[in-house]
Amino acid sequence: MESMKLIFWLKVLCILGPIYAEDAPNIIYILADDLGWNHVSWHNPSVISPHMQELVDNGVVLEQSYVQPTCTPSRSAFLTGTYPFKYGRQGPPLFAICPTGLSVNYTLLPEMLSELGYSTHLVGKWHLGMCDWAYTPLRRGFDTFTGFYVGYGGYFNHAYHGGAWGNRTGPGGYDFRQQERVMWEANGTYSTDLYTDEAVNIIKLNENSENPFFLYFAHQNVHDPYEVPQKYLDMYPDVEDELTRKIVSMVTAMDDSIGALVDALKDTQQYENTIIVFSADNGGVPGHPESNHPLKGYKYDLWEGGTRGAAFVHSPILKDTPRPYSGLVHITDWFNTFLSIAGSPSLQDNDGFDQWEAIRTGNLPSPRQDLIYNLDQRAIKTIGGIRAGSYKYVVGQNSDEEGPWLFDIEVDPLETTNLISTNPDVAAELEALLLSELSHMVPADEPKLDPAGNPENWGGTYSPGWCTAH
Ligand SMILES: *[C@@H]1O[C@H](CO)[C@@H](O)[C@H](O)[C@H]1NC(C)=O
Ligand SMILES: *[C@@H]1O[C@H](CO)[C@@H](O)[C@H](O)[C@H]1NC(C)=O
Ligand SMILES: *[C@@H]1O[C@H](CO)[C@@H](O)[C@H](O)[C@H]1NC(C)=O
């Protein structure tokens, strides 16, 4: 009887509009750009990031948190809860004048959270398409947006340095927006400072709101160009390698920003009811040998160094912290995990799992037993990787080595011993599982670059209006 009543009232609420628990936690998802496994203080104590370290020391470190090997695919997977190969985003990151974007077929996470009563905010990098307004953040579920549309750019001048063509020789343009307005006055200010101010404002404005907020903070750090205020460089006088010094300084700049967010949460009494998730979007870049040490590989490839992201969860809501969480997590999982945190009456039928109870309590196994690292086909060549239990199978991932490879990641996380000939049955099984996914694959969506998007045609800035979203 009581439950009948409850169901009745839930139905009434559904008809009346958004249902949300007033007490649902705020959610902050911080995504760092091109951050290497070895460039966080909990893996490498020479990195100065005391604010993140404090969150880790009182939180849950995710030891096996997987992302896609590059920016656009990871961001696509996060916001759809679905593997990128299912909608053509398994290829390289989007070039600025590529006339496409993240398929509008999908309802993105912020839209779902809005329906549950959350206010939704994006601060930082988008990189999911901008040739049609329909691809841009405010048309995809975010209430507010402060940041940039394309893949990277100057931290001070917010200019995409001649990178329009992808070979970094084309015409460049300005790329910084507040809502949909070009924010010319941002020129000259370090982007991390602009983002921190905006995020702190969002937190303060929410102080007296009945609705919880979702903040997707997509940091520009530590993507190239390697620009950082001098005061951070001065904190690393003993680092001789100039590139390393710049990158770790950029991590410290990001750490200050995270510290400011936590202070704002505490000042406004929202800290107790906020969940902070931090993750890299892919591994550190090639050309910097130590970035993912001791993992093998870099951004762009399917080795652990490209796909296992440095990550943690922090919240006073978590039980028995600090502790590690060694269960498998994939970036698609945050979609259903956040819906679960938000008290959604149902989850989505996508590629992600609700990890919340396992991460919150620490005494349940991960609901995830396998994952697809990526899947693509170039001519007749299949490129992909799959994990099932402790085994990982990879095929065709680069031109000088075709594979296939089989590793037992639990005993060999550094991927040193190819078990393909010693363990042919497991290899055949994983290969079959991976190839069976080809039936769900949409060919990589990579139309020819379109000079119509050249900022010269749009008052010197990257602007929508030169393609039709699909
Ligand atoms: C989007 O949906 C349409 C209609 O169902 C379909 O033809 C198209 O392939 C879908 N696009 C992607 C990228 O999945
Ligand atoms: C870069 O790409 C553009 C467009 O495809 C091409 O016109 C230009 O020649 C390329 N530049 C170099 C140096 O390859
Ligand atoms: C940004 O400021 C610099 C320095 O004042 C100036 O040279 C540059 O043209 C400005 N960029 C834009 C897009 O106005």
Short mmCIF file of C-alpha atoms and ligand atoms in Angstrom, two decimals:
data_model
loop_
_atom_site.label_atom_id
_atom_site.label_comp_id
_atom_site.label_asym_id
_atom_site.label_seq_id
_atom_site.Cartn_x
_atom_site.Cartn_y
_atom_site.Cartn_z
CA MET A 1 0.00 0.00 0.00
CA GLU A 2 2.69 2.43 1.04
CA SER A 3 4.68 1.58 -2.07
CA MET A 4 1.61 2.15 -4.25
CA LYS A 5 1.36 5.62 -2.78
CA LEU A 6 5.01 6.25 -3.45
CA ILE A 7 4.67 5.17 -7.06
CA PHE A 8 1.63 7.43 -7.43
CA TRP A 9 3.53 10.45 -6.15
CA LEU A 10 6.55 9.68 -8.27
CA LYS A 11 4.28 9.61 -11.31
CA VAL A 12 2.74 12.94 -10.35
CA LEU A 13 6.20 14.42 -10.02
CA CYS A 14 7.17 13.06 -13.42
CA ILE A 15 4.18 14.75 -15.01
CA LEU A 16 4.78 18.00 -13.16
CA GLY A 17 8.32 18.36 -14.36
CA PRO A 18 11.82 17.65 -13.19
CA ILE A 19 12.15 15.33 -10.26
CA TYR A 20 15.15 15.86 -8.13
CA ALA A 21 16.11 15.20 -4.62
CA GLU A 22 16.92 18.54 -3.06
CA ASP A 23 19.83 16.83 -1.38
CA ALA A 24 21.36 15.30 -4.50
CA PRO A 25 25.10 15.97 -4.43
CA ASN A 26 26.82 18.51 -6.64
CA ILE A 27 29.10 16.86 -9.19
CA ILE A 28 32.40 18.31 -10.41
CA TYR A 29 34.18 16.41 -13.17
CA ILE A 30 37.69 17.70 -13.82
CA LEU A 31 39.31 16.51 -17.03
CA ALA A 32 43.00 17.32 -17.53
CA ASP A 33 44.32 17.51 -21.08
CA ASP A 34 47.23 15.27 -22.17
CA LEU A 35 48.27 14.66 -18.57
CA GLY A 36 50.78 11.82 -18.25
CA TRP A 37 50.49 9.00 -15.71
CA ASN A 38 53.82 10.12 -14.27
CA HIS A 39 52.91 13.81 -13.97
CA VAL A 40 50.75 13.61 -10.86
CA SER A 41 52.13 13.76 -7.34
CA TRP A 42 50.57 10.47 -6.24
CA HIS A 43 52.63 8.66 -8.87
CA ASN A 44 55.63 10.96 -8.83
CA PRO A 45 56.36 12.90 -5.61
CA SER A 46 58.56 15.45 -7.42
CA VAL A 47 55.41 16.98 -8.96
CA ILE A 48 54.07 19.82 -6.79
CA SER A 49 50.30 19.45 -6.46
CA PRO A 50 49.41 19.75 -2.76
CA HIS A 51 45.70 20.40 -3.34
CA MET A 52 45.18 17.35 -5.50
CA GLN A 53 47.36 15.34 -3.14
CA GLU A 54 45.11 16.29 -0.25
CA LEU A 55 42.05 15.16 -2.20
CA VAL A 56 43.82 11.88 -2.96
CA ASP A 57 44.99 11.44 0.64
CA ASN A 58 41.36 11.65 1.73
CA GLY A 59 39.79 10.05 -1.29
CA VAL A 60 39.79 7.07 -3.61
CA VAL A 61 42.51 6.66 -6.24
CA LEU A 62 41.30 4.87 -9.36
CA GLU A 63 44.07 2.50 -10.36
CA GLN A 64 42.51 1.16 -13.55
CA SER A 65 40.56 4.04 -15.02
CA TYR A 66 40.58 3.85 -18.80
CA VAL A 67 40.02 6.62 -21.31
CA GLN A 68 40.25 6.83 -25.10
CA PRO A 69 43.71 7.45 -26.61
CA THR A 70 42.93 11.04 -27.74
CA CYS A 71 40.86 14.11 -26.77
CA THR A 72 37.76 14.12 -28.98
CA PRO A 73 37.04 10.40 -28.51
CA SER A 74 37.43 10.60 -24.70
CA ARG A 75 35.13 13.62 -24.45
CA SER A 76 32.63 11.92 -26.75
CA ALA A 77 32.66 8.77 -24.62
CA PHE A 78 32.22 10.77 -21.41
CA LEU A 79 29.22 12.76 -22.62
CA THR A 80 27.43 9.91 -24.44
CA GLY A 81 28.29 6.93 -22.23
CA THR A 82 28.94 5.12 -25.51
CA TYR A 83 32.12 3.90 -27.22
CA PRO A 84 33.20 6.34 -29.95
CA PHE A 85 33.46 3.62 -32.63
CA LYS A 86 29.65 3.34 -32.53
CA TYR A 87 29.18 6.82 -34.00
CA GLY A 88 32.32 7.39 -36.07
CA ARG A 89 34.46 9.23 -33.50
CA GLN A 90 37.17 6.56 -33.15
CA GLY A 91 39.63 8.40 -35.40
CA PRO A 92 41.99 11.26 -34.59
CA PRO A 93 40.82 14.38 -32.72
CA LEU A 94 38.75 16.86 -34.73
CA PHE A 95 40.68 19.44 -36.71
CA ALA A 96 39.32 22.96 -36.39
CA ILE A 97 37.94 23.19 -39.92
CA CYS A 98 36.63 19.64 -40.14
CA PRO A 99 32.94 19.98 -41.00
CA THR A 100 31.51 17.55 -38.44
CA GLY A 101 31.06 17.01 -34.70
CA LEU A 102 29.73 14.66 -32.03
CA SER A 103 26.61 13.11 -33.58
CA VAL A 104 23.44 14.96 -32.59
CA ASN A 105 21.72 11.58 -32.42
CA TYR A 106 22.81 11.34 -28.79
CA THR A 107 21.30 12.97 -25.72
CA LEU A 108 24.32 14.10 -23.74
CA LEU A 109 24.89 13.75 -20.01
CA PRO A 110 24.22 17.44 -19.12
CA GLU A 111 20.84 17.24 -20.80
CA MET A 112 19.91 14.23 -18.67
CA LEU A 113 21.17 15.93 -15.51
CA SER A 114 19.16 19.07 -16.38
CA GLU A 115 16.04 16.95 -16.49
CA LEU A 116 16.86 15.76 -12.99
CA GLY A 117 17.02 19.37 -11.76
CA TYR A 118 20.75 20.08 -12.03
CA SER A 119 22.17 23.31 -13.36
CA THR A 120 24.91 22.38 -15.84
CA HIS A 121 28.15 24.17 -16.63
CA LEU A 122 31.09 23.68 -18.94
CA VAL A 123 34.30 25.53 -18.25
CA GLY A 124 37.27 24.99 -20.60
CA LYS A 125 37.73 22.96 -23.73
CA TRP A 126 34.90 21.61 -25.90
CA HIS A 127 36.49 19.94 -28.96
CA LEU A 128 33.33 18.10 -30.02
CA GLY A 129 32.55 20.15 -33.10
CA MET A 130 31.50 23.74 -33.80
CA CYS A 131 30.78 24.08 -37.53
CA ASP A 132 27.02 24.16 -36.81
CA TRP A 133 25.55 25.85 -33.74
CA ALA A 134 23.72 22.57 -33.09
CA TYR A 135 27.07 21.00 -32.15
CA THR A 136 28.00 23.63 -29.55
CA PRO A 137 27.75 23.30 -25.74
CA LEU A 138 24.67 25.43 -25.03
CA ARG A 139 22.70 23.46 -27.63
CA ARG A 140 23.79 20.17 -26.07
CA GLY A 141 22.60 20.55 -22.53
CA PHE A 142 24.89 23.05 -20.84
CA ASP A 143 23.32 26.12 -19.21
CA THR A 144 26.61 27.99 -19.24
CA PHE A 145 29.87 27.80 -21.17
CA THR A 146 33.13 29.68 -20.77
CA GLY A 147 35.99 28.38 -22.84
CA PHE A 148 37.08 27.42 -26.32
CA TYR A 149 35.67 25.30 -29.12
CA VAL A 150 38.67 23.72 -30.85
CA GLY A 151 41.43 21.38 -29.72
CA TYR A 152 44.12 23.66 -28.33
CA GLY A 153 45.48 27.18 -28.56
CA GLY A 154 47.52 29.86 -26.86
CA TYR A 155 46.92 30.08 -23.11
CA PHE A 156 47.27 33.86 -23.15
CA ASN A 157 46.20 34.97 -26.63
CA HIS A 158 43.58 32.19 -27.08
CA ALA A 159 44.62 31.86 -30.69
CA TYR A 160 44.75 28.54 -32.45
CA HIS A 161 48.22 28.94 -33.92
CA GLY A 162 47.78 28.37 -37.61
CA GLY A 163 46.52 24.91 -36.80
CA ALA A 164 43.42 25.08 -38.95
CA TRP A 165 44.69 22.49 -41.40
CA GLY A 166 45.82 19.92 -38.92
CA ASN A 167 49.40 20.26 -40.17
CA ARG A 168 49.69 23.48 -38.20
CA THR A 169 50.50 25.60 -41.23
CA GLY A 170 47.04 27.00 -42.08
CA PRO A 171 45.48 30.30 -41.04
CA GLY A 172 44.80 30.74 -37.34
CA GLY A 173 42.13 32.54 -35.38
CA TYR A 174 40.86 33.60 -31.98
CA ASP A 175 38.85 31.06 -29.98
CA PHE A 176 37.37 32.06 -26.64
CA ARG A 177 33.68 32.38 -25.73
CA GLN A 178 31.43 33.22 -22.85
CA GLN A 179 28.09 31.62 -23.60
CA GLU A 180 27.96 32.19 -27.37
CA ARG A 181 29.63 35.58 -27.40
CA VAL A 182 33.26 35.93 -28.49
CA MET A 183 35.10 37.04 -25.37
CA TRP A 184 37.74 39.28 -26.96
CA GLU A 185 38.61 40.77 -23.58
CA ALA A 186 39.99 37.40 -22.48
CA ASN A 187 43.04 38.12 -24.66
CA GLY A 188 46.12 38.38 -22.47
CA THR A 189 44.80 36.48 -19.43
CA TYR A 190 46.03 32.95 -18.68
CA SER A 191 43.16 30.62 -19.51
CA THR A 192 43.42 28.64 -16.26
CA ASP A 193 42.81 31.85 -14.30
CA LEU A 194 39.78 32.70 -16.45
CA TYR A 195 38.37 29.23 -15.85
CA THR A 196 39.03 29.27 -12.14
CA ASP A 197 37.23 32.61 -11.72
CA GLU A 198 34.28 31.31 -13.67
CA ALA A 199 34.09 28.02 -11.74
CA VAL A 200 34.36 29.78 -8.39
CA ASN A 201 31.50 32.08 -9.50
CA ILE A 202 29.36 29.11 -10.42
CA ILE A 203 29.98 27.56 -6.99
CA LYS A 204 29.18 30.83 -5.19
CA LEU A 205 26.04 31.46 -7.23
CA ASN A 206 24.83 28.01 -6.26
CA GLU A 207 25.19 28.67 -2.54
CA ASN A 208 21.52 29.40 -1.96
CA SER A 209 20.09 27.41 -4.82
CA GLU A 210 17.75 24.49 -4.23
CA ASN A 211 19.16 22.75 -7.25
CA PRO A 212 22.45 20.89 -7.28
CA PHE A 213 25.00 21.72 -9.98
CA PHE A 214 27.06 19.73 -12.44
CA LEU A 215 30.35 21.36 -13.39
CA TYR A 216 32.38 19.83 -16.21
CA PHE A 217 35.77 21.51 -15.82
CA ALA A 218 37.77 20.61 -18.94
CA HIS A 219 41.20 22.05 -18.20
CA GLN A 220 43.46 23.20 -21.01
CA ASN A 221 46.53 22.17 -18.99
CA VAL A 222 48.81 20.45 -19.87
CA HIS A 223 48.27 20.43 -23.66
CA ASP A 224 50.79 22.24 -25.84
CA PRO A 225 51.70 25.09 -26.40
CA TYR A 226 53.59 24.84 -23.12
CA GLU A 227 52.76 28.25 -21.65
CA VAL A 228 52.67 28.90 -17.94
CA PRO A 229 53.17 31.93 -15.67
CA GLN A 230 56.77 32.35 -14.52
CA LYS A 231 55.88 31.89 -10.83
CA TYR A 232 55.16 28.20 -11.49
CA LEU A 233 58.40 27.66 -13.41
CA ASP A 234 60.22 29.21 -10.46
CA MET A 235 58.92 26.40 -8.25
CA TYR A 236 61.02 23.86 -10.17
CA PRO A 237 64.54 25.32 -10.17
CA ASP A 238 66.18 21.89 -10.25
CA VAL A 239 64.37 20.38 -13.21
CA GLU A 240 66.88 20.56 -16.01
CA ASP A 241 64.85 19.29 -18.92
CA GLU A 242 63.01 22.40 -20.19
CA LEU A 243 59.95 20.54 -21.50
CA THR A 244 59.49 18.57 -18.27
CA ARG A 245 59.83 21.77 -16.29
CA LYS A 246 57.09 23.44 -18.30
CA ILE A 247 54.74 20.48 -18.10
CA VAL A 248 55.05 19.96 -14.34
CA SER A 249 54.67 23.73 -13.85
CA MET A 250 51.41 23.53 -15.77
CA VAL A 251 50.28 20.73 -13.46
CA THR A 252 51.00 22.99 -10.49
CA ALA A 253 48.99 25.81 -12.11
CA MET A 254 46.08 23.41 -12.49
CA ASP A 255 46.52 22.30 -8.89
CA ASP A 256 46.12 25.89 -7.67
CA SER A 257 42.88 26.08 -9.61
CA ILE A 258 41.59 22.90 -7.97
CA GLY A 259 42.56 24.29 -4.57
CA ALA A 260 40.48 27.42 -5.30
CA LEU A 261 37.45 25.28 -6.15
CA VAL A 262 37.71 23.33 -2.91
CA ASP A 263 38.04 26.60 -0.93
CA ALA A 264 34.94 27.98 -2.65
CA LEU A 265 33.01 24.79 -1.84
CA LYS A 266 34.04 25.02 1.81
CA ASP A 267 33.35 28.78 2.07
CA THR A 268 29.81 28.22 0.82
CA GLN A 269 29.14 25.08 2.89
CA GLN A 270 28.75 22.94 -0.21
CA TYR A 271 31.87 20.82 0.23
CA GLU A 272 30.14 18.11 2.30
CA ASN A 273 27.66 17.47 -0.45
CA THR A 274 29.91 17.59 -3.50
CA ILE A 275 31.60 14.77 -5.40
CA ILE A 276 34.80 15.60 -7.28
CA VAL A 277 36.06 13.27 -9.99
CA PHE A 278 39.44 13.94 -11.58
CA SER A 279 40.78 12.25 -14.72
CA ALA A 280 43.26 12.62 -17.55
CA ASP A 281 41.63 12.55 -21.00
CA ASN A 282 44.42 10.38 -22.43
CA GLY A 283 48.07 9.67 -21.67
CA GLY A 284 51.01 12.04 -21.97
CA VAL A 285 52.28 12.90 -25.43
CA PRO A 286 55.04 11.16 -27.39
CA GLY A 287 58.32 13.02 -27.57
CA HIS A 288 58.42 13.16 -23.82
CA PRO A 289 59.82 9.79 -22.78
CA GLU A 290 59.06 9.98 -19.07
CA SER A 291 55.49 11.28 -19.23
CA ASN A 292 53.75 7.96 -18.60
CA HIS A 293 56.56 6.16 -16.79
CA PRO A 294 56.51 3.25 -16.03
CA LEU A 295 53.62 2.49 -18.40
CA LYS A 296 54.33 1.74 -22.05
CA GLY A 297 53.24 4.13 -24.81
CA TYR A 298 51.68 7.55 -25.22
CA LYS A 299 48.64 9.52 -26.30
CA TYR A 300 47.38 8.19 -29.68
CA ASP A 301 48.14 4.53 -29.00
CA LEU A 302 46.37 1.70 -27.24
CA TRP A 303 49.14 0.79 -24.81
CA GLU A 304 48.42 1.43 -21.15
CA GLY A 305 50.38 4.70 -21.27
CA GLY A 306 47.93 6.08 -23.82
CA THR A 307 44.73 4.80 -22.24
CA ARG A 308 45.08 4.28 -18.49
CA GLY A 309 44.42 7.72 -17.04
CA ALA A 310 45.57 9.15 -13.74
CA ALA A 311 42.29 9.53 -11.81
CA PHE A 312 40.68 9.87 -8.39
CA VAL A 313 37.36 10.52 -6.69
CA HIS A 314 37.05 12.73 -3.64
CA SER A 315 34.08 13.48 -1.42
CA PRO A 316 33.23 13.38 2.28
CA ILE A 317 30.39 11.10 1.12
CA LEU A 318 32.89 8.32 0.34
CA LYS A 319 33.36 5.71 3.05
CA ASP A 320 36.61 4.53 4.68
CA THR A 321 38.99 6.80 2.80
CA PRO A 322 41.75 6.87 1.81
CA ARG A 323 41.82 3.72 -0.23
CA PRO A 324 42.60 2.61 -3.77
CA TYR A 325 39.95 1.25 -6.12
CA SER A 326 41.48 -1.35 -8.39
CA GLY A 327 38.30 -2.29 -10.26
CA LEU A 328 38.02 -1.61 -13.97
CA VAL A 329 36.54 1.79 -14.80
CA HIS A 330 36.00 3.21 -18.30
CA ILE A 331 35.25 6.85 -19.12
CA THR A 332 31.81 5.79 -20.46
CA ASP A 333 30.92 4.77 -16.89
CA TRP A 334 30.58 8.33 -15.58
CA PHE A 335 27.34 8.82 -17.53
CA ASN A 336 25.37 6.22 -15.57
CA THR A 337 27.41 6.77 -12.42
CA PHE A 338 26.43 10.46 -12.36
CA LEU A 339 22.79 9.65 -13.18
CA SER A 340 22.87 7.26 -10.23
CA ILE A 341 24.40 9.91 -7.94
CA ALA A 342 21.72 12.34 -9.13
CA GLY A 343 19.01 9.91 -8.06
CA SER A 344 17.76 9.12 -11.55
CA PRO A 345 14.94 6.56 -11.43
CA SER A 346 16.51 4.72 -14.38
CA LEU A 347 19.87 4.39 -16.06
CA GLN A 348 20.70 4.43 -19.77
CA ASP A 349 21.25 1.38 -21.88
CA ASN A 350 24.70 2.35 -23.13
CA ASP A 351 28.28 1.05 -22.76
CA GLY A 352 28.79 2.42 -19.25
CA PHE A 353 28.26 0.93 -15.80
CA ASP A 354 27.03 2.54 -12.63
CA GLN A 355 30.20 2.47 -10.50
CA TRP A 356 28.79 4.52 -7.63
CA GLU A 357 28.15 1.87 -4.97
CA ALA A 358 31.46 0.15 -5.64
CA ILE A 359 33.45 3.41 -5.47
CA ARG A 360 31.48 4.86 -2.54
CA THR A 361 31.66 1.83 -0.26
CA GLY A 362 34.87 0.13 -1.30
CA ASN A 363 33.53 -3.33 -0.57
CA LEU A 364 31.95 -4.31 -3.86
CA PRO A 365 33.69 -5.50 -7.03
CA SER A 366 33.58 -3.29 -10.11
CA PRO A 367 30.46 -3.99 -12.17
CA ARG A 368 32.73 -3.86 -15.24
CA GLN A 369 34.64 -6.96 -16.37
CA ASP A 370 35.73 -5.91 -19.83
CA LEU A 371 36.20 -2.90 -22.08
CA ILE A 372 36.99 -1.96 -25.65
CA TYR A 373 40.08 0.26 -25.93
CA ASN A 374 39.06 1.27 -29.44
CA LEU A 375 37.97 -0.23 -32.73
CA ASP A 376 38.60 1.08 -36.22
CA GLN A 377 39.14 -0.19 -39.73
CA ARG A 378 41.46 1.43 -42.24
CA ALA A 379 41.21 -0.18 -45.70
CA ILE A 380 40.93 -3.81 -44.63
CA LYS A 381 43.12 -3.39 -41.57
CA THR A 382 41.45 -3.71 -38.19
CA ILE A 383 42.89 -1.60 -35.40
CA GLY A 384 41.64 -2.19 -31.92
CA GLY A 385 42.01 -3.49 -28.42
CA ILE A 386 39.87 -5.31 -25.89
CA ARG A 387 40.23 -6.18 -22.22
CA ALA A 388 38.44 -9.13 -20.62
CA GLY A 389 39.26 -9.92 -17.03
CA SER A 390 43.00 -9.55 -16.73
CA TYR A 391 43.75 -10.17 -20.43
CA LYS A 392 44.26 -7.51 -23.06
CA TYR A 393 44.30 -8.18 -26.79
CA VAL A 394 45.55 -5.53 -29.23
CA VAL A 395 45.80 -5.67 -33.00
CA GLY A 396 47.19 -3.47 -35.80
CA GLN A 397 47.75 -0.37 -33.78
CA ASN A 398 50.68 1.13 -35.61
CA SER A 399 52.41 0.85 -38.94
CA ASP A 400 55.75 -0.57 -37.86
CA GLU A 401 54.21 -3.25 -35.64
CA GLU A 402 51.01 -5.02 -36.57
CA GLY A 403 50.64 -7.39 -33.64
CA PRO A 404 48.54 -9.05 -32.53
CA TRP A 405 49.50 -8.89 -28.88
CA LEU A 406 48.09 -10.53 -25.79
CA PHE A 407 49.06 -9.41 -22.28
CA ASP A 408 47.99 -10.40 -18.81
CA ILE A 409 47.66 -6.87 -17.44
CA GLU A 410 47.31 -7.91 -13.83
CA VAL A 411 50.71 -9.62 -13.75
CA ASP A 412 52.29 -7.59 -16.56
CA PRO A 413 50.88 -4.04 -16.45
CA LEU A 414 53.92 -2.75 -18.36
CA GLU A 415 53.07 -4.96 -21.36
CA THR A 416 56.44 -6.60 -21.75
CA THR A 417 55.50 -10.20 -22.57
CA ASN A 418 53.40 -11.02 -25.62
CA LEU A 419 51.42 -14.19 -24.80
CA ILE A 420 49.97 -14.59 -28.28
CA SER A 421 51.71 -17.89 -29.02
CA THR A 422 51.78 -19.28 -25.49
CA ASN A 423 48.09 -18.60 -24.89
CA PRO A 424 46.41 -19.02 -28.30
CA ASP A 425 42.99 -19.99 -26.93
CA VAL A 426 42.58 -16.81 -24.91
CA ALA A 427 43.87 -14.77 -27.85
CA ALA A 428 41.36 -16.38 -30.22
CA GLU A 429 38.53 -15.77 -27.79
CA LEU A 430 39.36 -12.09 -27.33
CA GLU A 431 39.92 -11.60 -31.04
CA ALA A 432 36.48 -13.06 -31.76
CA LEU A 433 34.89 -10.79 -29.13
CA LEU A 434 36.56 -7.71 -30.61
CA LEU A 435 35.68 -8.60 -34.20
CA SER A 436 32.06 -9.24 -33.23
CA GLU A 437 31.88 -5.54 -32.30
CA LEU A 438 32.58 -4.60 -35.93
CA SER A 439 28.87 -5.08 -36.57
CA HIS A 440 28.23 -2.06 -34.27
CA MET A 441 30.92 0.08 -35.84
CA VAL A 442 30.12 3.23 -37.84
CA PRO A 443 33.04 4.05 -40.20
CA ALA A 444 35.24 6.87 -38.91
CA ASP A 445 33.56 10.21 -39.66
CA GLU A 446 36.38 12.20 -41.26
CA PRO A 447 35.09 14.52 -43.99
CA LYS A 448 37.56 16.64 -45.95
CA LEU A 449 38.64 19.82 -44.18
CA ASP A 450 36.54 22.77 -45.33
CA PRO A 451 38.14 26.18 -45.90
CA ALA A 452 34.68 27.74 -45.29
CA GLY A 453 35.52 27.44 -41.59
CA ASN A 454 38.63 29.57 -41.93
CA PRO A 455 38.45 32.31 -39.27
CA GLU A 456 39.26 34.83 -42.02
CA ASN A 457 35.65 34.32 -43.12
CA TRP A 458 34.29 34.88 -39.62
CA GLY A 459 35.82 38.07 -38.31
CA GLY A 460 39.00 36.38 -37.15
CA THR A 461 37.43 33.81 -34.87
CA TYR A 462 36.35 30.18 -35.08
CA SER A 463 32.59 30.44 -35.54
CA PRO A 464 29.70 28.08 -36.32
CA GLY A 465 27.71 28.40 -39.52
CA TRP A 466 29.45 26.41 -42.25
CA CYS A 467 28.06 22.88 -42.01
CA THR A 468 24.86 21.02 -41.15
CA ALA A 469 24.95 18.91 -38.00
CA HIS A 470 24.11 15.25 -38.40
C1 LIG B 1 22.07 8.92 -36.57
O1 LIG B 1 20.77 8.41 -36.77
C2 LIG B 1 20.44 8.23 -38.15
C3 LIG B 1 18.96 7.85 -38.24
O2 LIG B 1 18.70 6.76 -37.40
C4 LIG B 1 21.36 7.18 -38.74
O3 LIG B 1 21.09 7.00 -40.12
C5 LIG B 1 22.80 7.64 -38.58
O4 LIG B 1 23.70 6.63 -39.02
C6 LIG B 1 23.09 7.95 -37.13
N1 LIG B 1 24.43 8.53 -37.05
C7 LIG B 1 25.38 8.05 -36.28
C8 LIG B 1 26.67 8.76 -36.33
O5 LIG B 1 25.21 7.08 -35.56
C1 LIG B 2 48.92 21.89 -44.89
O1 LIG B 2 47.61 21.52 -45.34
C2 LIG B 2 47.05 22.40 -46.31
C3 LIG B 2 45.62 21.92 -46.60
O2 LIG B 2 45.59 20.60 -46.90
C4 LIG B 2 47.94 22.40 -47.55
O3 LIG B 2 47.40 23.31 -48.49
C5 LIG B 2 49.34 22.84 -47.15
O4 LIG B 2 50.19 22.74 -48.29
C6 LIG B 2 49.89 21.93 -46.05
N1 LIG B 2 51.19 22.44 -45.62
C7 LIG B 2 52.25 21.66 -45.42
C8 LIG B 2 53.52 22.34 -45.00
O5 LIG B 2 52.18 20.45 -45.56
C1 LIG B 3 45.72 39.99 -28.32
O1 LIG B 3 46.58 40.90 -27.72
C2 LIG B 3 47.85 41.01 -28.37
C3 LIG B 3 48.73 41.91 -27.52
O2 LIG B 3 48.07 43.11 -27.24
C4 LIG B 3 47.64 41.53 -29.78
O3 LIG B 3 48.87 41.59 -30.46
C5 LIG B 3 46.70 40.59 -30.52
O4 LIG B 3 46.40 41.08 -31.80
C6 LIG B 3 45.40 40.40 -29.74
N1 LIG B 3 44.59 39.39 -30.40
C7 LIG B 3 43.38 39.66 -30.85
C8 LIG B 3 42.67 38.51 -31.49
O5 LIG B 3 42.86 40.75 -30.79
#
